[in-house]
Coordinates of C-alpha atoms in Angstrom, one line a residue:
Chain A
D21 CA 110.9 32.0 140.1
A22 CA 111.3 31.1 136.5
K23 CA 114.8 31.8 135.2
T24 CA 113.8 31.2 131.5
T25 CA 111.0 32.4 129.3
Q26 CA 109.8 30.4 126.3
P27 CA 106.9 30.8 124.0
P28 CA 104.1 28.4 125.0
S29 CA 103.7 26.8 121.6
M30 CA 104.9 26.8 118.1
D31 CA 104.2 24.8 114.9
C32 CA 106.7 23.6 112.4
A33 CA 106.4 21.9 109.0
E34 CA 108.0 18.5 108.6
G35 CA 111.4 18.7 107.0
R36 CA 111.9 22.3 107.8
A37 CA 114.2 23.7 110.5
A38 CA 112.6 24.4 113.9
N39 CA 114.1 27.4 115.8
L40 CA 113.1 27.4 119.5
P41 CA 113.9 30.6 121.3
C42 CA 114.6 31.0 125.0
N43 CA 115.2 34.1 127.1
H44 CA 117.4 33.9 130.1
S45 CA 118.2 37.5 130.8
T46 CA 119.3 37.0 134.4
I47 CA 121.7 34.2 133.7
S48 CA 124.9 34.1 135.8
G49 CA 128.4 33.6 134.6
N50 CA 128.5 30.1 136.1
E51 CA 125.2 28.9 134.7
Y52 CA 124.9 26.6 131.7
V53 CA 122.0 26.5 129.3
Y54 CA 120.3 23.1 128.9
W55 CA 117.6 21.8 126.6
Y56 CA 115.4 18.9 127.3
R57 CA 112.3 17.6 125.5
Q58 CA 109.4 15.5 126.7
I59 CA 107.4 13.4 124.3
H60 CA 103.9 12.7 125.4
S61 CA 103.7 10.1 128.2
Q62 CA 107.5 9.8 128.5
G63 CA 110.1 11.2 130.8
P64 CA 112.2 14.2 129.7
Q65 CA 115.1 13.5 127.4
Y66 CA 118.4 15.5 127.3
I67 CA 119.1 17.2 124.0
I68 CA 122.1 19.6 124.4
H69 CA 123.8 22.0 126.7
G70 CA 126.2 24.9 126.4
L71 CA 127.9 27.7 128.4
K72 CA 128.8 30.4 125.9
N73 CA 129.9 28.8 122.6
N74 CA 127.5 27.4 120.1
E75 CA 127.1 23.6 120.3
T76 CA 126.0 20.9 117.9
N77 CA 125.3 17.3 118.3
E78 CA 123.4 14.6 116.4
M79 CA 120.1 15.9 117.7
A80 CA 120.3 19.7 117.5
S81 CA 122.3 22.9 117.5
L82 CA 122.4 25.4 120.3
I83 CA 123.1 29.1 119.5
I84 CA 123.8 31.3 122.5
T85 CA 124.0 35.1 122.1
E86 CA 127.2 36.8 122.9
D87 CA 125.7 38.4 126.0
R88 CA 124.2 35.0 127.0
K89 CA 120.8 36.5 127.7
S90 CA 119.1 34.3 125.1
S91 CA 119.6 31.2 123.1
T92 CA 118.0 29.3 120.3
L93 CA 117.6 25.5 119.9
I94 CA 117.7 24.5 116.2
L95 CA 116.2 21.2 115.0
P96 CA 117.6 21.1 111.5
H97 CA 115.1 18.9 109.8
A98 CA 112.0 18.5 112.0
T99 CA 110.2 15.1 111.8
L100 CA 106.8 14.1 113.2
R101 CA 108.7 12.4 116.1
D102 CA 110.1 15.8 117.2
T103 CA 106.6 16.8 118.4
A104 CA 107.2 17.3 122.1
V105 CA 107.4 19.9 124.9
Y106 CA 110.9 21.5 124.8
Y107 CA 112.4 22.9 128.0
C108 CA 115.1 25.5 128.3
I109 CA 116.8 25.4 131.6
V110 CA 119.7 27.3 133.2
R111 CA 121.6 25.6 135.9
V112 CA 124.6 26.3 138.1
V113 CA 127.2 23.6 137.6
T114 CA 129.2 23.6 140.7
D115 CA 128.1 20.3 142.1
S116 CA 126.8 17.3 140.2
W117 CA 123.6 17.5 142.1
G118 CA 122.7 21.0 141.1
K119 CA 119.0 21.3 140.6
F120 CA 117.4 21.3 137.2
Q121 CA 114.5 23.8 137.3
F122 CA 111.9 23.0 134.6
G123 CA 109.5 25.7 133.5
A124 CA 106.4 25.2 131.3
G125 CA 108.4 24.8 128.1
T126 CA 107.3 25.2 124.5
Q127 CA 104.9 22.7 122.9
V128 CA 106.2 22.0 119.5
V129 CA 103.9 20.4 116.9
V130 CA 105.5 19.2 113.7
T131 CA 102.9 18.9 110.9
P132 CA 103.1 16.9 107.7
Chain B
D28 CA 122.0 2.0 127.2
V29 CA 121.3 4.1 130.2
K30 CA 118.2 2.9 132.1
V31 CA 116.0 4.4 134.8
T32 CA 113.0 2.2 135.7
Q33 CA 110.0 3.0 137.8
S34 CA 107.9 0.3 139.5
S35 CA 104.6 1.2 138.0
R36 CA 103.3 3.2 135.1
Y37 CA 99.8 3.7 136.6
L38 CA 98.7 3.5 140.2
V39 CA 95.4 4.1 141.9
K40 CA 95.3 4.6 145.7
R41 CA 92.8 5.7 148.2
T42 CA 93.0 8.7 150.4
G43 CA 95.0 8.0 153.5
E44 CA 96.9 5.0 152.1
K45 CA 100.7 4.8 152.4
V46 CA 102.2 4.8 148.9
F47 CA 105.6 3.7 147.8
L48 CA 107.0 4.7 144.4
E49 CA 110.2 2.9 143.5
C50 CA 112.9 4.0 141.1
V51 CA 116.0 1.9 140.0
Q52 CA 118.9 3.0 137.9
D53 CA 121.5 0.8 136.4
M54 CA 124.2 3.4 135.7
D55 CA 125.9 3.5 139.1
H56 CA 124.9 7.1 139.4
E57 CA 125.3 8.8 142.7
N58 CA 122.6 11.4 142.3
M59 CA 118.9 10.7 142.1
F60 CA 115.8 12.9 142.0
W61 CA 112.1 12.8 142.4
Y62 CA 109.8 15.3 140.5
R63 CA 106.1 15.6 140.1
Q64 CA 104.6 17.0 137.0
D65 CA 101.3 18.8 136.8
P66 CA 99.6 20.6 133.9
G67 CA 100.7 24.2 133.7
L68 CA 103.2 23.8 136.5
G69 CA 106.0 21.9 134.7
L70 CA 108.3 19.6 136.7
R71 CA 108.8 20.4 140.3
L72 CA 111.5 18.9 142.4
I73 CA 110.3 17.0 145.5
Y74 CA 113.5 15.4 146.9
F75 CA 117.0 14.5 145.7
S76 CA 119.7 12.3 147.0
Y77 CA 123.4 12.6 146.3
D78 CA 124.6 9.5 148.1
V79 CA 123.2 6.4 149.9
K80 CA 121.3 7.4 153.0
M81 CA 121.7 11.1 152.0
K82 CA 118.7 13.2 151.0
E83 CA 117.9 16.9 150.4
K84 CA 114.5 18.6 150.2
G85 CA 113.6 20.0 146.9
D86 CA 111.0 22.7 146.2
I87 CA 107.9 20.8 147.4
P88 CA 108.8 18.2 150.0
E89 CA 105.7 18.5 152.1
G90 CA 103.7 15.3 152.3
Y91 CA 106.5 13.2 151.0
S92 CA 109.5 11.3 152.3
V93 CA 112.3 9.4 150.6
S94 CA 114.6 6.5 151.2
R95 CA 117.9 5.6 149.6
E96 CA 119.3 2.4 151.2
K97 CA 121.1 1.3 148.1
K98 CA 122.9 3.3 145.4
E99 CA 120.7 2.1 142.6
R100 CA 117.3 2.5 144.3
F101 CA 115.5 5.7 145.4
S102 CA 112.0 5.4 146.8
L103 CA 109.4 8.1 147.2
I104 CA 106.9 7.6 150.0
L105 CA 103.6 9.3 150.5
E106 CA 102.8 8.6 154.2
S107 CA 99.1 9.4 153.9
A108 CA 98.0 10.0 150.3
S109 CA 95.8 12.9 149.6
T110 CA 93.8 13.8 146.4
N111 CA 96.1 16.8 145.8
Q112 CA 99.0 14.3 145.3
T113 CA 97.4 13.0 142.2
S114 CA 100.1 13.6 139.6
M115 CA 102.7 12.3 137.3
Y116 CA 105.8 11.3 139.3
L117 CA 109.2 11.2 137.5
C118 CA 112.4 9.8 138.8
A119 CA 115.8 10.8 137.4
S120 CA 119.4 10.0 138.0
C121 CA 122.5 12.0 137.2
G122 CA 126.1 10.8 137.0
S123 CA 127.8 13.7 135.5
I124 CA 127.2 17.4 135.9
Y125 CA 125.6 17.7 132.5
E126 CA 122.5 15.6 132.1
Q127 CA 119.8 13.8 134.0
Y128 CA 118.3 10.6 132.8
F129 CA 114.6 10.2 133.4
G130 CA 112.4 7.2 134.0
P131 CA 109.1 6.7 132.1
G132 CA 107.0 8.2 135.0
T133 CA 104.3 6.9 137.3
R134 CA 100.8 8.4 136.9
L135 CA 99.3 8.3 140.4
T136 CA 95.6 8.8 141.1
V137 CA 94.4 9.2 144.6
T138 CA 90.7 8.8 145.1

């Protein structure tokens, strides 16, 4: 059963911020939120993860609501190379081999 | 740079053939995974391994087996390929609790 809900697709203009929502209303206290993306014909690529605090790295920012039932991945200045399927995943981190359960993701298309 | 390689990008096999998909990682990771990816179904976990000679079934292990004789290598075996195993196969390794590193994928067609 899917633990996350994402919109199937969204468009974004190049140079603008892309805000990708994810709903995970049944998240448990020991589950992290992860974001991956998959560019066409490549394997998925890790972007960012978080537990309850907002996180930022060189690729993106992750905003998690206070109740942890939803989150938003922000690509601050989208480029054409950010066109990809973006996956939001919740995962229990008790063992290093905990499963990553990928859903259908959001197809993001960045347009010039 | 972290690297996960898969033996083939594209493979065409006949129904009933035995198929080996090889995955090698150079990061000394303990944990390795095999997924298949189909349109509309996302990535589904077939098997994973958390140590040499150790394996665990994922969500869809039927029709597949795996082998992990060395830490860096994790093989997926289709004992008797069938057309419903036509798919994209992705290998991943994970050394920490935070992220998986994926290979480029093998697109397998069974005719």
